[in-house]
């Protein structure tokens, strides 16, 4: 059977205002979809594989790109609690979606979370000095992207991957898997009560998803020495991870 071609289209949710009731409902659907996809387990399993010391002297600097309402990473933080160092987390998204309760949830786990409202393409264009509070010499310990890279293709995606590789020691991306099984499942998402926005975007996301070594092929091999892994995760996801040699 021929593989599905990658097709990136604008998703409906991205065109809706933060407080549009259809968008709010769709973000609630997404939280349930994550439970079905097992996203929290996939992310925490991949993050634990890096065996970071539970009690380091400095907080770990983590950036999530396209963080949405921050609720997924909060579940991950809960799963990692006790086995991870203190974390200073920045939640980058072009919409302001993180609720005060979510920030309190992070604080309760000992993580400091700060929403960072900006377009990721501006983050890319800002250069290293703009990427971490004006301090060009610092790198993020870890950058995470979940259901985010599939919004991009071509040059913007290549430049995004290059900026990530320049600015962190570890990177983990968990994206939709572009497979016929995932596509069939995305057409059934109405069965969990998902609204029209979610039903449409789920299908578009699979068409824009990744397979094989598509993300690794975009990772800049010349930017230092990296250990990378890529492949299917769970029934519907595709993960790419990279760690600078010595950082794993
Ligand atoms: C499918 S949601 C995923 C949210 C979260 N990562 C999760 O998995 O629950 C994609 C998010 O990316 C954000 N986004 C899309 N394009 C963006 C861009 N160019 N810059 C920053 N955020 C963007 C959207 O606002 C949305 O919150």
PDB file of C-alpha atoms and ligand atoms in Angstrom:
ATOM      1  CA  UNK A   1       0.000   0.000   0.000  1.00  0.00           C
ATOM      2  CA  UNK A   2       1.427   3.407  -0.918  1.00  0.00           C
ATOM      3  CA  UNK A   3       2.261   5.671   2.033  1.00  0.00           C
ATOM      4  CA  UNK A   4       0.024   8.683   2.600  1.00  0.00           C
ATOM      5  CA  UNK A   5       1.598  11.844   1.187  1.00  0.00           C
ATOM      6  CA  UNK A   6       2.206  14.608   3.725  1.00  0.00           C
ATOM      7  CA  UNK A   7      -0.355  17.423   3.320  1.00  0.00           C
ATOM      8  CA  UNK A   8      -0.309  20.431   5.655  1.00  0.00           C
ATOM      9  CA  UNK A   9      -3.478  22.533   5.849  1.00  0.00           C
ATOM     10  CA  UNK A  10      -4.557  25.312   8.195  1.00  0.00           C
ATOM     11  CA  UNK A  11      -6.429  23.839  11.160  1.00  0.00           C
ATOM     12  CA  UNK A  12      -9.763  25.304  12.192  1.00  0.00           C
ATOM     13  CA  UNK A  13      -8.801  25.721  15.860  1.00  0.00           C
ATOM     14  CA  UNK A  14      -5.850  27.935  14.900  1.00  0.00           C
ATOM     15  CA  UNK A  15      -8.230  30.407  13.234  1.00  0.00           C
ATOM     16  CA  UNK A  16     -10.548  30.770  16.246  1.00  0.00           C
ATOM     17  CA  UNK A  17     -10.266  33.319  19.040  1.00  0.00           C
ATOM     18  CA  UNK A  18      -9.108  32.040  22.425  1.00  0.00           C
ATOM     19  CA  UNK A  19     -12.546  32.548  23.992  1.00  0.00           C
ATOM     20  CA  UNK A  20     -14.601  31.249  21.064  1.00  0.00           C
ATOM     21  CA  UNK A  21     -16.876  28.578  22.589  1.00  0.00           C
ATOM     22  CA  UNK A  22     -16.072  26.168  19.729  1.00  0.00           C
ATOM     23  CA  UNK A  23     -12.351  26.566  20.459  1.00  0.00           C
ATOM     24  CA  UNK A  24     -12.846  26.105  24.205  1.00  0.00           C
ATOM     25  CA  UNK A  25     -14.842  22.961  23.591  1.00  0.00           C
ATOM     26  CA  UNK A  26     -12.251  21.673  21.123  1.00  0.00           C
ATOM     27  CA  UNK A  27      -9.436  22.173  23.657  1.00  0.00           C
ATOM     28  CA  UNK A  28     -11.496  20.076  26.087  1.00  0.00           C
ATOM     29  CA  UNK A  29     -11.806  17.419  23.360  1.00  0.00           C
ATOM     30  CA  UNK A  30      -8.039  17.528  22.921  1.00  0.00           C
ATOM     31  CA  UNK A  31      -7.510  16.727  26.587  1.00  0.00           C
ATOM     32  CA  UNK A  32      -9.664  13.613  26.146  1.00  0.00           C
ATOM     33  CA  UNK A  33      -7.911  12.733  22.884  1.00  0.00           C
ATOM     34  CA  UNK A  34      -4.584  12.825  24.752  1.00  0.00           C
ATOM     35  CA  UNK A  35      -5.909  10.219  27.173  1.00  0.00           C
ATOM     36  CA  UNK A  36      -6.875   7.969  24.257  1.00  0.00           C
ATOM     37  CA  UNK A  37      -3.514   8.537  22.530  1.00  0.00           C
ATOM     38  CA  UNK A  38      -1.640   7.882  25.774  1.00  0.00           C
ATOM     39  CA  UNK A  39       0.299  11.113  25.212  1.00  0.00           C
ATOM     40  CA  UNK A  40       1.224  11.722  28.847  1.00  0.00           C
ATOM     41  CA  UNK A  41       2.698   8.202  29.175  1.00  0.00           C
ATOM     42  CA  UNK A  42       4.563   8.520  25.878  1.00  0.00           C
ATOM     43  CA  UNK A  43       6.090  11.850  26.871  1.00  0.00           C
ATOM     44  CA  UNK A  44       6.978  10.879  30.423  1.00  0.00           C
ATOM     45  CA  UNK A  45       8.489   7.566  29.274  1.00  0.00           C
ATOM     46  CA  UNK A  46      10.688   9.379  26.746  1.00  0.00           C
ATOM     47  CA  UNK A  47      11.668  12.058  29.256  1.00  0.00           C
ATOM     48  CA  UNK A  48      12.548   9.505  31.960  1.00  0.00           C
ATOM     49  CA  UNK A  49      14.852   7.799  29.468  1.00  0.00           C
ATOM     50  CA  UNK A  50      17.169  10.792  29.919  1.00  0.00           C
ATOM     51  CA  UNK A  51      17.653   9.982  33.608  1.00  0.00           C
ATOM     52  CA  UNK A  52      18.103  13.511  34.887  1.00  0.00           C
ATOM     53  CA  UNK A  53      19.183  13.741  38.520  1.00  0.00           C
ATOM     54  CA  UNK A  54      16.224  14.284  40.876  1.00  0.00           C
ATOM     55  CA  UNK A  55      18.106  16.853  42.939  1.00  0.00           C
ATOM     56  CA  UNK A  56      20.450  19.022  40.903  1.00  0.00           C
ATOM     57  CA  UNK A  57      21.783  22.368  42.125  1.00  0.00           C
ATOM     58  CA  UNK A  58      20.010  24.371  39.400  1.00  0.00           C
ATOM     59  CA  UNK A  59      16.500  24.152  38.042  1.00  0.00           C
ATOM     60  CA  UNK A  60      16.156  22.505  34.656  1.00  0.00           C
ATOM     61  CA  UNK A  61      15.229  25.060  31.988  1.00  0.00           C
ATOM     62  CA  UNK A  62      12.443  23.629  29.835  1.00  0.00           C
ATOM     63  CA  UNK A  63      10.558  25.221  26.941  1.00  0.00           C
ATOM     64  CA  UNK A  64       7.381  23.812  25.440  1.00  0.00           C
ATOM     65  CA  UNK A  65       6.595  25.036  21.933  1.00  0.00           C
ATOM     66  CA  UNK A  66       2.896  25.335  21.046  1.00  0.00           C
ATOM     67  CA  UNK A  67       1.997  24.513  24.624  1.00  0.00           C
ATOM     68  CA  UNK A  68      -1.726  25.255  24.301  1.00  0.00           C
ATOM     69  CA  UNK A  69      -3.420  25.489  27.707  1.00  0.00           C
ATOM     70  CA  UNK A  70      -0.430  23.840  29.432  1.00  0.00           C
ATOM     71  CA  UNK A  71      -2.595  21.038  30.809  1.00  0.00           C
ATOM     72  CA  UNK A  72      -0.795  18.221  29.033  1.00  0.00           C
ATOM     73  CA  UNK A  73       2.615  19.223  30.384  1.00  0.00           C
ATOM     74  CA  UNK A  74       1.059  19.582  33.833  1.00  0.00           C
ATOM     75  CA  UNK A  75       0.050  15.924  33.688  1.00  0.00           C
ATOM     76  CA  UNK A  76       3.572  15.064  32.567  1.00  0.00           C
ATOM     77  CA  UNK A  77       4.983  17.103  35.469  1.00  0.00           C
ATOM     78  CA  UNK A  78       2.743  15.099  37.819  1.00  0.00           C
ATOM     79  CA  UNK A  79       3.993  11.828  36.332  1.00  0.00           C
ATOM     80  CA  UNK A  80       7.624  12.925  36.740  1.00  0.00           C
ATOM     81  CA  UNK A  81       7.190  14.381  40.226  1.00  0.00           C
ATOM     82  CA  UNK A  82       9.808  13.096  42.630  1.00  0.00           C
ATOM     83  CA  UNK A  83      12.056  11.615  39.967  1.00  0.00           C
ATOM     84  CA  UNK A  84      12.977  14.893  38.265  1.00  0.00           C
ATOM     85  CA  UNK A  85      14.832  18.042  39.245  1.00  0.00           C
ATOM     86  CA  UNK A  86      13.125  21.372  39.830  1.00  0.00           C
ATOM     87  CA  UNK A  87      11.945  22.812  36.533  1.00  0.00           C
ATOM     88  CA  UNK A  88      11.614  26.338  35.191  1.00  0.00           C
ATOM     89  CA  UNK A  89       9.097  25.843  32.412  1.00  0.00           C
ATOM     90  CA  UNK A  90       8.210  28.345  29.687  1.00  0.00           C
ATOM     91  CA  UNK A  91       4.987  27.646  27.838  1.00  0.00           C
ATOM     92  CA  UNK A  92       5.212  29.255  24.403  1.00  0.00           C
ATOM     93  CA  UNK A  93       2.047  29.665  22.386  1.00  0.00           C
ATOM     94  CA  UNK A  94       0.722  32.405  20.158  1.00  0.00           C
ATOM     95  CA  UNK A  95      -2.508  32.381  22.153  1.00  0.00           C
ATOM     96  CA  UNK A  96      -2.854  33.118  25.868  1.00  0.00           C
ATOM     97  CA  UNK A  97      -4.479  29.890  27.028  1.00  0.00           C
ATOM     98  CA  UNK A  98      -2.887  28.958  30.348  1.00  0.00           C
ATOM     99  CA  UNK A  99      -5.350  29.295  33.247  1.00  0.00           C
ATOM    100  CA  UNK A 100      -4.246  30.480  36.720  1.00  0.00           C
ATOM    101  CA  UNK A 101      -5.302  27.094  38.130  1.00  0.00           C
ATOM    102  CA  UNK A 102      -2.869  25.393  35.773  1.00  0.00           C
ATOM    103  CA  UNK A 103      -0.036  27.636  36.940  1.00  0.00           C
ATOM    104  CA  UNK A 104      -0.951  26.817  40.542  1.00  0.00           C
ATOM    105  CA  UNK A 105      -0.855  23.124  39.613  1.00  0.00           C
ATOM    106  CA  UNK A 106       2.739  23.493  38.444  1.00  0.00           C
ATOM    107  CA  UNK A 107       3.672  25.439  41.564  1.00  0.00           C
ATOM    108  CA  UNK A 108       2.221  22.641  43.699  1.00  0.00           C
ATOM    109  CA  UNK A 109       4.651  20.243  42.014  1.00  0.00           C
ATOM    110  CA  UNK A 110       7.602  22.568  42.556  1.00  0.00           C
ATOM    111  CA  UNK A 111       7.776  23.687  38.920  1.00  0.00           C
ATOM    112  CA  UNK A 112       7.823  27.375  37.990  1.00  0.00           C
ATOM    113  CA  UNK A 113       5.725  27.824  34.857  1.00  0.00           C
ATOM    114  CA  UNK A 114       5.640  31.012  32.796  1.00  0.00           C
ATOM    115  CA  UNK A 115       3.432  31.534  29.751  1.00  0.00           C
ATOM    116  CA  UNK A 116       5.286  33.071  26.818  1.00  0.00           C
ATOM    117  CA  UNK A 117       2.890  34.492  24.295  1.00  0.00           C
ATOM    118  CA  UNK A 118       4.560  34.647  20.906  1.00  0.00           C
ATOM    119  CA  UNK A 119       4.523  33.138  17.452  1.00  0.00           C
ATOM    120  CA  UNK A 120       7.155  30.433  17.188  1.00  0.00           C
ATOM    121  CA  UNK A 121       8.344  31.892  13.897  1.00  0.00           C
ATOM    122  CA  UNK A 122       9.170  35.114  15.773  1.00  0.00           C
ATOM    123  CA  UNK A 123      11.009  32.972  18.332  1.00  0.00           C
ATOM    124  CA  UNK A 124      13.007  31.462  15.462  1.00  0.00           C
ATOM    125  CA  UNK A 125      13.685  34.883  13.940  1.00  0.00           C
ATOM    126  CA  UNK A 126      14.678  36.398  17.302  1.00  0.00           C
ATOM    127  CA  UNK A 127      18.005  34.541  17.243  1.00  0.00           C
ATOM    128  CA  UNK A 128      19.671  33.064  20.316  1.00  0.00           C
ATOM    129  CA  UNK A 129      19.660  36.388  22.207  1.00  0.00           C
ATOM    130  CA  UNK A 130      15.873  36.593  22.052  1.00  0.00           C
ATOM    131  CA  UNK A 131      15.424  32.928  22.734  1.00  0.00           C
ATOM    132  CA  UNK A 132      16.280  32.828  26.390  1.00  0.00           C
ATOM    133  CA  UNK A 133      15.537  36.067  28.175  1.00  0.00           C
ATOM    134  CA  UNK A 134      18.171  38.024  26.273  1.00  0.00           C
ATOM    135  CA  UNK A 135      21.038  35.810  27.433  1.00  0.00           C
ATOM    136  CA  UNK A 136      22.536  34.448  24.227  1.00  0.00           C
ATOM    137  CA  UNK A 137      25.047  32.272  26.048  1.00  0.00           C
ATOM    138  CA  UNK A 138      22.418  30.120  27.774  1.00  0.00           C
ATOM    139  CA  UNK A 139      20.690  27.161  26.219  1.00  0.00           C
ATOM    140  CA  UNK A 140      17.485  25.426  27.186  1.00  0.00           C
ATOM    141  CA  UNK A 141      18.154  22.111  28.852  1.00  0.00           C
ATOM    142  CA  UNK A 142      15.131  20.683  27.093  1.00  0.00           C
ATOM    143  CA  UNK A 143      12.619  21.732  24.427  1.00  0.00           C
ATOM    144  CA  UNK A 144       9.370  19.793  24.001  1.00  0.00           C
ATOM    145  CA  UNK A 145       6.821  19.995  21.188  1.00  0.00           C
ATOM    146  CA  UNK A 146       3.583  18.044  21.239  1.00  0.00           C
ATOM    147  CA  UNK A 147       1.116  18.055  18.343  1.00  0.00           C
ATOM    148  CA  UNK A 148       2.881  21.146  17.114  1.00  0.00           C
ATOM    149  CA  UNK A 149       5.532  20.533  14.435  1.00  0.00           C
ATOM    150  CA  UNK A 150       2.911  19.157  12.085  1.00  0.00           C
ATOM    151  CA  UNK A 151       1.613  22.706  11.599  1.00  0.00           C
ATOM    152  CA  UNK A 152       4.736  23.466   9.560  1.00  0.00           C
ATOM    153  CA  UNK A 153       6.436  22.349   6.391  1.00  0.00           C
ATOM    154  CA  UNK A 154       9.224  23.339   4.029  1.00  0.00           C
ATOM    155  CA  UNK A 155      11.539  26.168   5.003  1.00  0.00           C
ATOM    156  CA  UNK A 156       9.728  27.270   8.209  1.00  0.00           C
ATOM    157  CA  UNK A 157       9.911  23.704   9.550  1.00  0.00           C
ATOM    158  CA  UNK A 158      13.604  23.372   8.628  1.00  0.00           C
ATOM    159  CA  UNK A 159      14.405  26.708  10.267  1.00  0.00           C
ATOM    160  CA  UNK A 160      12.412  25.779  13.353  1.00  0.00           C
ATOM    161  CA  UNK A 161      14.332  22.512  13.729  1.00  0.00           C
ATOM    162  CA  UNK A 162      17.624  24.369  13.229  1.00  0.00           C
ATOM    163  CA  UNK A 163      16.725  26.965  15.895  1.00  0.00           C
ATOM    164  CA  UNK A 164      15.727  24.207  18.318  1.00  0.00           C
ATOM    165  CA  UNK A 165      19.013  22.369  17.733  1.00  0.00           C
ATOM    166  CA  UNK A 166      20.996  25.556  18.336  1.00  0.00           C
ATOM    167  CA  UNK A 167      19.134  26.441  21.512  1.00  0.00           C
ATOM    168  CA  UNK A 168      18.819  23.255  23.546  1.00  0.00           C
ATOM    169  CA  UNK A 169      20.628  20.170  24.764  1.00  0.00           C
ATOM    170  CA  UNK A 170      17.656  17.823  24.439  1.00  0.00           C
ATOM    171  CA  UNK A 171      14.585  17.863  22.226  1.00  0.00           C
ATOM    172  CA  UNK A 172      11.467  15.713  22.288  1.00  0.00           C
ATOM    173  CA  UNK A 173       8.653  15.959  19.738  1.00  0.00           C
ATOM    174  CA  UNK A 174       5.491  13.871  19.794  1.00  0.00           C
ATOM    175  CA  UNK A 175       3.380  14.320  16.675  1.00  0.00           C
ATOM    176  CA  UNK A 176       0.489  12.644  14.860  1.00  0.00           C
ATOM    177  CA  UNK A 177       1.550   9.502  13.032  1.00  0.00           C
ATOM    178  CA  UNK A 178       0.682   9.660   9.345  1.00  0.00           C
ATOM    179  CA  UNK A 179      -0.708   6.164   8.899  1.00  0.00           C
ATOM    180  CA  UNK A 180      -3.865   4.699   7.443  1.00  0.00           C
ATOM    181  CA  UNK A 181      -4.818   3.296  10.853  1.00  0.00           C
ATOM    182  CA  UNK A 182      -4.478   6.727  12.511  1.00  0.00           C
ATOM    183  CA  UNK A 183      -6.408   8.289   9.636  1.00  0.00           C
ATOM    184  CA  UNK A 184      -9.270   5.801  10.043  1.00  0.00           C
ATOM    185  CA  UNK A 185      -9.325   6.468  13.797  1.00  0.00           C
ATOM    186  CA  UNK A 186      -9.346  10.240  13.244  1.00  0.00           C
ATOM    187  CA  UNK A 187     -12.553   9.873  11.226  1.00  0.00           C
ATOM    188  CA  UNK A 188     -14.181   8.142  14.220  1.00  0.00           C
ATOM    189  CA  UNK A 189     -13.364  10.833  16.756  1.00  0.00           C
ATOM    190  CA  UNK A 190     -16.997  11.972  16.808  1.00  0.00           C
ATOM    191  CA  UNK A 191     -17.667   8.809  18.825  1.00  0.00           C
ATOM    192  CA  UNK A 192     -16.142  10.453  21.908  1.00  0.00           C
ATOM    193  CA  UNK A 193     -18.424  13.473  21.461  1.00  0.00           C
ATOM    194  CA  UNK A 194     -15.791  15.683  19.773  1.00  0.00           C
ATOM    195  CA  UNK A 195     -17.152  18.830  18.178  1.00  0.00           C
ATOM    196  CA  UNK A 196     -16.946  19.792  14.499  1.00  0.00           C
ATOM    197  CA  UNK A 197     -13.672  21.706  14.993  1.00  0.00           C
ATOM    198  CA  UNK A 198     -11.958  18.707  16.586  1.00  0.00           C
ATOM    199  CA  UNK A 199     -13.421  16.276  14.051  1.00  0.00           C
ATOM    200  CA  UNK A 200     -12.053  18.310  11.159  1.00  0.00           C
ATOM    201  CA  UNK A 201      -8.669  19.084  12.745  1.00  0.00           C
ATOM    202  CA  UNK A 202      -8.067  15.472  13.796  1.00  0.00           C
ATOM    203  CA  UNK A 203      -8.166  14.362  10.157  1.00  0.00           C
ATOM    204  CA  UNK A 204      -6.033  17.303   8.985  1.00  0.00           C
ATOM    205  CA  UNK A 205      -3.498  16.557  11.725  1.00  0.00           C
ATOM    206  CA  UNK A 206      -2.996  12.985  10.564  1.00  0.00           C
ATOM    207  CA  UNK A 207      -2.509  14.114   6.955  1.00  0.00           C
ATOM    208  CA  UNK A 208       0.113  16.614   8.222  1.00  0.00           C
ATOM    209  CA  UNK A 209       1.724  14.104  10.583  1.00  0.00           C
ATOM    210  CA  UNK A 210       5.044  12.306  10.256  1.00  0.00           C
ATOM    211  CA  UNK A 211       6.417   8.825   9.651  1.00  0.00           C
ATOM    212  CA  UNK A 212       9.705   6.992   9.088  1.00  0.00           C
ATOM    213  CA  UNK A 213      12.713   9.336   9.609  1.00  0.00           C
ATOM    214  CA  UNK A 214      11.050  12.498   8.346  1.00  0.00           C
ATOM    215  CA  UNK A 215      11.907  14.640  11.379  1.00  0.00           C
ATOM    216  CA  UNK A 216      15.417  13.271  11.779  1.00  0.00           C
ATOM    217  CA  UNK A 217      16.074  14.145   8.142  1.00  0.00           C
ATOM    218  CA  UNK A 218      15.486  17.793   9.076  1.00  0.00           C
ATOM    219  CA  UNK A 219      17.715  17.698  12.158  1.00  0.00           C
ATOM    220  CA  UNK A 220      20.935  19.608  11.476  1.00  0.00           C
ATOM    221  CA  UNK A 221      23.665  16.991  11.710  1.00  0.00           C
ATOM    222  CA  UNK A 222      26.373  19.656  11.658  1.00  0.00           C
ATOM    223  CA  UNK A 223      25.217  21.331  14.904  1.00  0.00           C
ATOM    224  CA  UNK A 224      27.365  19.301  17.285  1.00  0.00           C
ATOM    225  CA  UNK A 225      27.085  15.628  18.093  1.00  0.00           C
ATOM    226  CA  UNK A 226      23.626  14.282  18.798  1.00  0.00           C
ATOM    227  CA  UNK A 227      22.093  10.999  19.646  1.00  0.00           C
ATOM    228  CA  UNK A 228      18.675  10.785  17.949  1.00  0.00           C
ATOM    229  CA  UNK A 229      15.752   8.366  17.951  1.00  0.00           C
ATOM    230  CA  UNK A 230      12.617   8.406  15.850  1.00  0.00           C
ATOM    231  CA  UNK A 231       9.677   6.104  15.360  1.00  0.00           C
ATOM    232  CA  UNK A 232       6.089   5.186  16.159  1.00  0.00           C
ATOM    233  CA  UNK A 233       4.838   5.579  19.739  1.00  0.00           C
ATOM    234  CA  UNK A 234       1.557   4.143  20.993  1.00  0.00           C
ATOM    235  CA  UNK A 235      -1.134   3.586  18.381  1.00  0.00           C
ATOM    236  CA  UNK A 236      -1.316   7.064  16.895  1.00  0.00           C
ATOM    237  CA  UNK A 237       1.866   9.016  17.644  1.00  0.00           C
ATOM    238  CA  UNK A 238       5.262   9.506  16.073  1.00  0.00           C
ATOM    239  CA  UNK A 239       8.170  10.649  18.263  1.00  0.00           C
ATOM    240  CA  UNK A 240      11.525  12.206  17.565  1.00  0.00           C
ATOM    241  CA  UNK A 241      14.090  12.796  20.280  1.00  0.00           C
ATOM    242  CA  UNK A 242      17.592  14.201  20.214  1.00  0.00           C
ATOM    243  CA  UNK A 243      20.178  14.648  22.954  1.00  0.00           C
ATOM    244  CA  UNK A 244      23.551  16.291  22.657  1.00  0.00           C
ATOM    245  CA  UNK A 245      26.306  13.793  23.334  1.00  0.00           C
ATOM    246  CA  UNK A 246      27.075  14.097  27.004  1.00  0.00           C
ATOM    247  CA  UNK A 247      23.623  15.504  27.859  1.00  0.00           C
ATOM    248  CA  UNK A 248      21.786  12.147  27.802  1.00  0.00           C
TER     249      UNK A 248
HETATM  250  C1  LIG B   1      -2.919  21.061  18.569  1.00  0.00           C
HETATM  251  S1  LIG B   1      -2.542  22.307  19.742  1.00  0.00           S
HETATM  252  C2  LIG B   1      -1.475  21.409  20.845  1.00  0.00           C
HETATM  253  C3  LIG B   1      -1.416  22.012  22.214  1.00  0.00           C
HETATM  254  C4  LIG B   1      -0.569  21.200  23.224  1.00  0.00           C
HETATM  255  N1  LIG B   1       0.803  21.076  22.796  1.00  0.00           N
HETATM  256  C5  LIG B   1      -1.171  19.837  23.418  1.00  0.00           C
HETATM  257  O1  LIG B   1      -0.646  18.863  22.861  1.00  0.00           O
HETATM  258  O2  LIG B   1      -2.188  19.742  24.127  1.00  0.00           O
HETATM  259  C6  LIG B   1      -1.398  23.332  18.862  1.00  0.00           C
HETATM  260  C7  LIG B   1      -1.045  24.627  19.573  1.00  0.00           C
HETATM  261  O3  LIG B   1      -0.067  25.300  18.784  1.00  0.00           O
HETATM  262  C8  LIG B   1      -0.331  26.695  18.819  1.00  0.00           C
HETATM  263  N2  LIG B   1       0.263  27.279  17.608  1.00  0.00           N
HETATM  264  C9  LIG B   1      -0.057  27.028  16.317  1.00  0.00           C
HETATM  265  N3  LIG B   1       0.751  27.734  15.503  1.00  0.00           N
HETATM  266  C10 LIG B   1       1.595  28.436  16.292  1.00  0.00           C
HETATM  267  C11 LIG B   1       2.662  29.335  16.043  1.00  0.00           C
HETATM  268  N4  LIG B   1       2.995  29.667  14.783  1.00  0.00           N
HETATM  269  N5  LIG B   1       3.341  29.856  17.089  1.00  0.00           N
HETATM  270  C12 LIG B   1       2.999  29.519  18.365  1.00  0.00           C
HETATM  271  N6  LIG B   1       1.982  28.690  18.663  1.00  0.00           N
HETATM  272  C13 LIG B   1       1.292  28.148  17.635  1.00  0.00           C
HETATM  273  C14 LIG B   1      -1.838  26.803  18.858  1.00  0.00           C
HETATM  274  O4  LIG B   1      -2.242  28.054  19.406  1.00  0.00           O
HETATM  275  C15 LIG B   1      -2.195  25.606  19.741  1.00  0.00           C
HETATM  276  O5  LIG B   1      -2.298  25.977  21.099  1.00  0.00           O
END
